[in-house]
Amino acid sequence: MPFLLTEEQRDFARTLDALLGAADTATAVRAWAAGEHKPGRALWTRLAETGVFALAVPEEHDGMGPLPLELAVSFVELGRHAVPGPLVETVAAAAFLDRLGDAGAAADWLPRIAAGDAAVGLCADGAPFALDADAADTVLVVGGDTVCRTETHGPVQATLDPARRVSRPLGGTVLARGPAVTAAAGHAVALARLLTAAQALGLGRALLTGTVDYVRQRTQFGRAIGSFQAVKHRLADVLIGLEFAQPLVHAAALALAGGAPSAGADVAAAKVAAGEACYAAARAALQLHGAVGYTDEPDLSLWIRKARPLRDACAPSCRRWIRPLDGVPAPVPRPGAAGARRAHRGAGRCRGLV
């Protein structure tokens, strides 16, 4: 079925791109990695003013949603600009609270999430760690058919991405029990996977754009290295991977919005494809930037170091989703066989919700 974003959706994406492009997100990322959350939370406030968080919250709680496709469009731009913080977790927590059936908890937290006043962590799908629990106002921990809420966590630990810091939630009070918890958590995790895929897609596009600009300027043997056929082919492969992933992300968002039976598999396919394409973009950026790509000082490093955690998030569970009943692996667009082998070896190394 042919599908294109509406003009309104494209305008919204361009608005976010312009806002974040003028906001110096690299400085906010570096501050966040150092444990200083004020610049990042200031970005959250500006995003809330554009309605990003309201897209996950129903109208009765001061939102405009839930609208998975518009959220996916938004998170492509958030990934493109490497916005720090538990963005995915907060939106997934909003989806969880909306479906939990606890009117009191929904009334307490959903308006605050829509306004950008609350960052909420969510541990589900067996994740033992919470992302950025030190910056969250509360963390929801789902275990089986029980969900607890806590503001206490253990020591903060670093990950491959310096702006993705994890800690183990401690203690907490029981918020709800029963089948509704399990059902709400399943939907929240699916939405988290979708938005992680959208972030990876945006990050990959940013890395590709930056690398293309660089190879046009860097010279070797008296010529721009971008004129070499090997470089052109490498970047063309990256573009193909990203172009394959984009319609999968949009289709998964539509399936999730419509409650389609295939939504879980569609989201998993989008997550795997976008993650692989993003990681291929990061590897190409690292190689084609030469020694510059291996240093922390350029902002490029902030984007490169996000790629692997986003790719590995939920990788084992998503790959199980996309295996057909006869046990033969389903075909998923990937940058190449070598990249698929590396992805298999590295799957599951990132800790957290997604």
mmCIF file of N, CA, C and O in Angstrom, residues 263-322:
data_model
loop_
_atom_site.group_PDB
_atom_site.id
_atom_site.type_symbol
_atom_site.label_atom_id
_atom_site.label_comp_id
_atom_site.label_asym_id
_atom_site.label_seq_id
_atom_site.Cartn_x
_atom_site.Cartn_y
_atom_site.Cartn_z
ATOM 1 N N ALA A 263 1.215 -6.295 14.627
ATOM 2 C CA ALA A 263 1.942 -5.140 15.146
ATOM 3 C C ALA A 263 3.253 -5.533 15.816
ATOM 4 O O ALA A 263 4.293 -4.880 15.616
ATOM 5 N N GLY A 264 3.236 -6.604 16.610
ATOM 6 C CA GLY A 264 4.462 -7.012 17.293
ATOM 7 C C GLY A 264 5.572 -7.364 16.328
ATOM 8 O O GLY A 264 6.720 -6.935 16.483
ATOM 9 N N ALA A 265 5.237 -8.157 15.303
ATOM 10 C CA ALA A 265 6.233 -8.532 14.303
ATOM 11 C C ALA A 265 6.672 -7.327 13.480
ATOM 12 O O ALA A 265 7.849 -7.192 13.134
ATOM 13 N N ASP A 266 5.734 -6.434 13.146
ATOM 14 C CA ASP A 266 6.071 -5.250 12.362
ATOM 15 C C ASP A 266 7.035 -4.344 13.129
ATOM 16 O O ASP A 266 7.994 -3.812 12.563
ATOM 17 N N VAL A 267 6.770 -4.165 14.420
ATOM 18 C CA VAL A 267 7.650 -3.337 15.243
ATOM 19 C C VAL A 267 9.028 -3.976 15.352
ATOM 20 O O VAL A 267 10.060 -3.294 15.255
ATOM 21 N N ALA A 268 9.070 -5.294 15.535
ATOM 22 C CA ALA A 268 10.348 -5.981 15.653
ATOM 23 C C ALA A 268 11.170 -5.850 14.371
ATOM 24 O O ALA A 268 12.378 -5.603 14.412
ATOM 25 N N ALA A 269 10.521 -6.016 13.215
ATOM 26 C CA ALA A 269 11.233 -5.887 11.941
ATOM 27 C C ALA A 269 11.781 -4.477 11.766
ATOM 28 O O ALA A 269 12.917 -4.285 11.304
ATOM 29 N N ALA A 270 10.984 -3.476 12.140
ATOM 30 C CA ALA A 270 11.439 -2.085 12.039
ATOM 31 C C ALA A 270 12.618 -1.838 12.960
ATOM 32 O O ALA A 270 13.590 -1.164 12.585
ATOM 33 N N LYS A 271 12.549 -2.388 14.166
ATOM 34 C CA LYS A 271 13.627 -2.184 15.137
ATOM 35 C C LYS A 271 14.935 -2.797 14.651
ATOM 36 O O LYS A 271 16.007 -2.172 14.721
ATOM 37 N N VAL A 272 14.881 -4.021 14.153
ATOM 38 C CA VAL A 272 16.093 -4.688 13.673
ATOM 39 C C VAL A 272 16.658 -3.949 12.460
ATOM 40 O O VAL A 272 17.867 -3.672 12.384
ATOM 41 N N ALA A 273 15.813 -3.615 11.491
ATOM 42 C CA ALA A 273 16.287 -2.966 10.275
ATOM 43 C C ALA A 273 16.881 -1.587 10.568
ATOM 44 O O ALA A 273 17.955 -1.239 10.065
ATOM 45 N N ALA A 274 16.192 -0.782 11.379
ATOM 46 C CA ALA A 274 16.692 0.561 11.698
ATOM 47 C C ALA A 274 17.964 0.478 12.521
ATOM 48 O O ALA A 274 18.901 1.272 12.318
ATOM 49 N N GLY A 275 18.025 -0.471 13.451
ATOM 50 C CA GLY A 275 19.229 -0.611 14.264
ATOM 51 C C GLY A 275 20.439 -0.994 13.438
ATOM 52 O O GLY A 275 21.535 -0.439 13.616
ATOM 53 N N GLU A 276 20.258 -1.946 12.518
ATOM 54 C CA GLU A 276 21.370 -2.354 11.664
ATOM 55 C C GLU A 276 21.816 -1.212 10.753
ATOM 56 O O GLU A 276 23.015 -0.992 10.540
ATOM 57 N N ALA A 277 20.851 -0.478 10.190
ATOM 58 C CA ALA A 277 21.193 0.624 9.292
ATOM 59 C C ALA A 277 21.927 1.732 10.041
ATOM 60 O O ALA A 277 22.881 2.318 9.526
ATOM 61 N N CYS A 278 21.485 2.017 11.259
ATOM 62 C CA CYS A 278 22.138 3.035 12.079
ATOM 63 C C CYS A 278 23.563 2.633 12.411
ATOM 64 O O CYS A 278 24.504 3.446 12.326
ATOM 65 N N TYR A 279 23.754 1.375 12.776
ATOM 66 C CA TYR A 279 25.094 0.910 13.135
ATOM 67 C C TYR A 279 26.018 0.931 11.922
ATOM 68 O O TYR A 279 27.203 1.270 12.037
ATOM 69 N N ALA A 280 25.501 0.586 10.747
ATOM 70 C CA ALA A 280 26.302 0.659 9.532
ATOM 71 C C ALA A 280 26.711 2.101 9.240
ATOM 72 O O ALA A 280 27.843 2.368 8.809
ATOM 73 N N ALA A 281 25.808 3.046 9.490
ATOM 74 C CA ALA A 281 26.127 4.462 9.298
ATOM 75 C C ALA A 281 27.232 4.903 10.261
ATOM 76 O O ALA A 281 28.131 5.668 9.886
ATOM 77 N N ALA A 282 27.172 4.413 11.495
ATOM 78 C CA ALA A 282 28.189 4.783 12.481
ATOM 79 C C ALA A 282 29.551 4.216 12.098
ATOM 80 O O ALA A 282 30.579 4.896 12.221
ATOM 81 N N ARG A 283 29.591 2.971 11.637
ATOM 82 C CA ARG A 283 30.866 2.363 11.233
ATOM 83 C C ARG A 283 31.459 3.085 10.027
ATOM 84 O O ARG A 283 32.667 3.314 9.959
ATOM 85 N N ALA A 284 30.607 3.453 9.075
ATOM 86 C CA ALA A 284 31.101 4.198 7.915
ATOM 87 C C ALA A 284 31.621 5.572 8.340
ATOM 88 O O ALA A 284 32.666 6.025 7.864
ATOM 89 N N ALA A 285 30.897 6.239 9.235
ATOM 90 C CA ALA A 285 31.331 7.548 9.711
ATOM 91 C C ALA A 285 32.674 7.446 10.420
ATOM 92 O O ALA A 285 33.565 8.285 10.227
ATOM 93 N N LEU A 286 32.821 6.425 11.244
ATOM 94 C CA LEU A 286 34.067 6.241 11.983
ATOM 95 C C LEU A 286 35.244 6.026 11.032
ATOM 96 O O LEU A 286 36.309 6.645 11.185
ATOM 97 N N GLN A 287 35.064 5.174 10.035
ATOM 98 C CA GLN A 287 36.159 4.881 9.116
ATOM 99 C C GLN A 287 36.475 6.065 8.206
ATOM 100 O O GLN A 287 37.646 6.424 8.020
ATOM 101 N N LEU A 288 35.457 6.691 7.655
ATOM 102 C CA LEU A 288 35.699 7.726 6.658
ATOM 103 C C LEU A 288 36.146 9.053 7.270
ATOM 104 O O LEU A 288 36.722 9.892 6.575
ATOM 105 N N HIS A 289 35.894 9.243 8.565
ATOM 106 C CA HIS A 289 36.451 10.418 9.236
ATOM 107 C C HIS A 289 37.898 10.201 9.643
ATOM 108 O O HIS A 289 38.546 11.135 10.135
ATOM 109 N N GLY A 290 38.405 8.985 9.491
ATOM 110 C CA GLY A 290 39.794 8.714 9.822
ATOM 111 C C GLY A 290 40.057 8.860 11.306
ATOM 112 O O GLY A 290 39.216 8.525 12.141
ATOM 113 N N ALA A 291 41.225 9.380 11.662
ATOM 114 C CA ALA A 291 41.610 9.507 13.072
ATOM 115 C C ALA A 291 40.663 10.406 13.847
ATOM 116 O O ALA A 291 40.463 10.226 15.055
ATOM 117 N N VAL A 292 40.022 11.347 13.168
ATOM 118 C CA VAL A 292 39.081 12.251 13.837
ATOM 119 C C VAL A 292 37.940 11.466 14.460
ATOM 120 O O VAL A 292 37.433 11.809 15.538
ATOM 121 N N GLY A 293 37.540 10.385 13.803
ATOM 122 C CA GLY A 293 36.417 9.603 14.291
ATOM 123 C C GLY A 293 36.696 8.855 15.577
ATOM 124 O O GLY A 293 35.766 8.393 16.238
ATOM 125 N N TYR A 294 37.960 8.730 15.958
ATOM 126 C CA TYR A 294 38.327 7.964 17.146
ATOM 127 C C TYR A 294 38.552 8.847 18.370
ATOM 128 O O TYR A 294 38.952 8.350 19.423
ATOM 129 N N THR A 295 38.314 10.124 18.263
ATOM 130 C CA THR A 295 38.553 11.036 19.381
ATOM 131 C C THR A 295 37.226 11.507 19.973
ATOM 132 O O THR A 295 36.194 11.541 19.295
ATOM 133 N N ASP A 296 37.266 11.881 21.260
ATOM 134 C CA ASP A 296 36.059 12.314 21.955
ATOM 135 C C ASP A 296 35.761 13.796 21.765
ATOM 136 O O ASP A 296 34.627 14.221 21.997
ATOM 137 N N GLU A 297 36.760 14.570 21.384
ATOM 138 C CA GLU A 297 36.567 16.022 21.331
ATOM 139 C C GLU A 297 35.525 16.460 20.304
ATOM 140 O O GLU A 297 34.665 17.290 20.617
ATOM 141 N N PRO A 298 35.539 15.943 19.070
ATOM 142 C CA PRO A 298 34.500 16.366 18.109
ATOM 143 C C PRO A 298 33.123 15.849 18.525
ATOM 144 O O PRO A 298 32.992 14.780 19.122
ATOM 145 N N ASP A 299 32.092 16.602 18.195
ATOM 146 C CA ASP A 299 30.729 16.187 18.520
ATOM 147 C C ASP A 299 30.341 14.898 17.819
ATOM 148 O O ASP A 299 29.424 14.195 18.261
ATOM 149 N N LEU A 300 31.039 14.567 16.742
ATOM 150 C CA LEU A 300 30.765 13.327 16.019
ATOM 151 C C LEU A 300 30.755 12.128 16.960
ATOM 152 O O LEU A 300 29.936 11.209 16.811
ATOM 153 N N SER A 301 31.638 12.120 17.954
ATOM 154 C CA SER A 301 31.743 10.972 18.860
ATOM 155 C C SER A 301 30.446 10.749 19.638
ATOM 156 O O SER A 301 30.102 9.614 19.984
ATOM 157 N N LEU A 302 29.714 11.819 19.923
ATOM 158 C CA LEU A 302 28.466 11.693 20.681
ATOM 159 C C LEU A 302 27.431 10.915 19.886
ATOM 160 O O LEU A 302 26.641 10.152 20.452
ATOM 161 N N TRP A 303 27.429 11.115 18.578
ATOM 162 C CA TRP A 303 26.481 10.418 17.709
ATOM 163 C C TRP A 303 26.933 8.978 17.474
ATOM 164 O O TRP A 303 26.127 8.054 17.543
ATOM 165 N N ILE A 304 28.221 8.782 17.204
ATOM 166 C CA ILE A 304 28.727 7.436 16.921
ATOM 167 C C ILE A 304 28.491 6.502 18.098
ATOM 168 O O ILE A 304 28.084 5.347 17.926
ATOM 169 N N ARG A 305 28.702 7.002 19.310
ATOM 170 C CA ARG A 305 28.618 6.130 20.489
ATOM 171 C C ARG A 305 27.169 5.798 20.874
ATOM 172 O O ARG A 305 26.938 4.939 21.724
ATOM 173 N N LYS A 306 26.216 6.443 20.248
ATOM 174 C CA LYS A 306 24.816 6.094 20.486
ATOM 175 C C LYS A 306 24.350 4.934 19.616
ATOM 176 O O LYS A 306 23.359 4.262 19.926
ATOM 177 N N ALA A 307 25.050 4.704 18.513
ATOM 178 C CA ALA A 307 24.540 3.776 17.511
ATOM 179 C C ALA A 307 24.442 2.346 18.029
ATOM 180 O O ALA A 307 23.424 1.675 17.838
ATOM 181 N N ARG A 308 25.491 1.848 18.666
ATOM 182 C CA ARG A 308 25.465 0.445 19.093
ATOM 183 C C ARG A 308 24.439 0.188 20.193
ATOM 184 O O ARG A 308 23.702 -0.804 20.122
ATOM 185 N N PRO A 309 24.344 1.036 21.229
ATOM 186 C CA PRO A 309 23.279 0.795 22.217
ATOM 187 C C PRO A 309 21.881 0.804 21.615
ATOM 188 O O PRO A 309 21.034 -0.008 21.999
ATOM 189 N N LEU A 310 21.628 1.706 20.663
ATOM 190 C CA LEU A 310 20.307 1.721 20.031
ATOM 191 C C LEU A 310 20.088 0.460 19.196
ATOM 192 O O LEU A 310 18.984 -0.092 19.163
ATOM 193 N N ARG A 311 21.125 0.006 18.510
ATOM 194 C CA ARG A 311 20.981 -1.217 17.719
ATOM 195 C C ARG A 311 20.732 -2.431 18.607
ATOM 196 O O ARG A 311 19.881 -3.287 18.312
ATOM 197 N N ASP A 312 21.479 -2.536 19.702
ATOM 198 C CA ASP A 312 21.411 -3.735 20.542
ATOM 199 C C ASP A 312 20.194 -3.758 21.458
ATOM 200 O O ASP A 312 19.858 -4.808 22.010
ATOM 201 N N ALA A 313 19.555 -2.614 21.653
ATOM 202 C CA ALA A 313 18.385 -2.572 22.532
ATOM 203 C C ALA A 313 17.297 -3.506 22.014
ATOM 204 O O ALA A 313 16.882 -3.417 20.861
ATOM 205 N N CYS A 314 16.853 -4.413 22.860
ATOM 206 C CA CYS A 314 15.783 -5.367 22.515
ATOM 207 C C CYS A 314 16.144 -6.290 21.358
ATOM 208 O O CYS A 314 15.253 -6.940 20.790
ATOM 209 N N ALA A 315 17.404 -6.373 20.988
ATOM 210 C CA ALA A 315 17.759 -7.146 19.799
ATOM 211 C C ALA A 315 17.343 -8.610 19.884
ATOM 212 O O ALA A 315 16.731 -9.131 18.941
ATOM 213 N N PRO A 316 17.637 -9.330 20.970
ATOM 214 C CA PRO A 316 17.244 -10.754 20.986
ATOM 215 C C PRO A 316 15.736 -10.967 20.894
ATOM 216 O O PRO A 316 15.265 -11.809 20.120
ATOM 217 N N SER A 317 14.952 -10.183 21.659
ATOM 218 C CA SER A 317 13.504 -10.380 21.641
ATOM 219 C C SER A 317 12.903 -9.983 20.299
ATOM 220 O O SER A 317 11.953 -10.615 19.825
ATOM 221 N N CYS A 318 13.455 -8.947 19.659
ATOM 222 C CA CYS A 318 12.932 -8.544 18.348
ATOM 223 C C CYS A 318 13.249 -9.586 17.284
ATOM 224 O O CYS A 318 12.438 -9.856 16.403
ATOM 225 N N ARG A 319 14.428 -10.175 17.364
ATOM 226 C CA ARG A 319 14.771 -11.200 16.365
ATOM 227 C C ARG A 319 13.881 -12.428 16.501
ATOM 228 O O ARG A 319 13.559 -13.092 15.512
ATOM 229 N N ARG A 320 13.486 -12.757 17.723
ATOM 230 C CA ARG A 320 12.557 -13.886 17.906
ATOM 231 C C ARG A 320 11.207 -13.597 17.252
ATOM 232 O O ARG A 320 10.556 -14.486 16.710
ATOM 233 N N TRP A 321 10.776 -12.321 17.314
ATOM 234 C CA TRP A 321 9.488 -11.952 16.726
ATOM 235 C C TRP A 321 9.460 -12.197 15.225
ATOM 236 O O TRP A 321 8.425 -12.522 14.640
ATOM 237 N N ILE A 322 10.592 -11.989 14.556
ATOM 238 C CA ILE A 322 10.565 -12.010 13.093
ATOM 239 C C ILE A 322 10.969 -13.356 12.519
ATOM 240 O O ILE A 322 11.307 -13.469 11.349
#
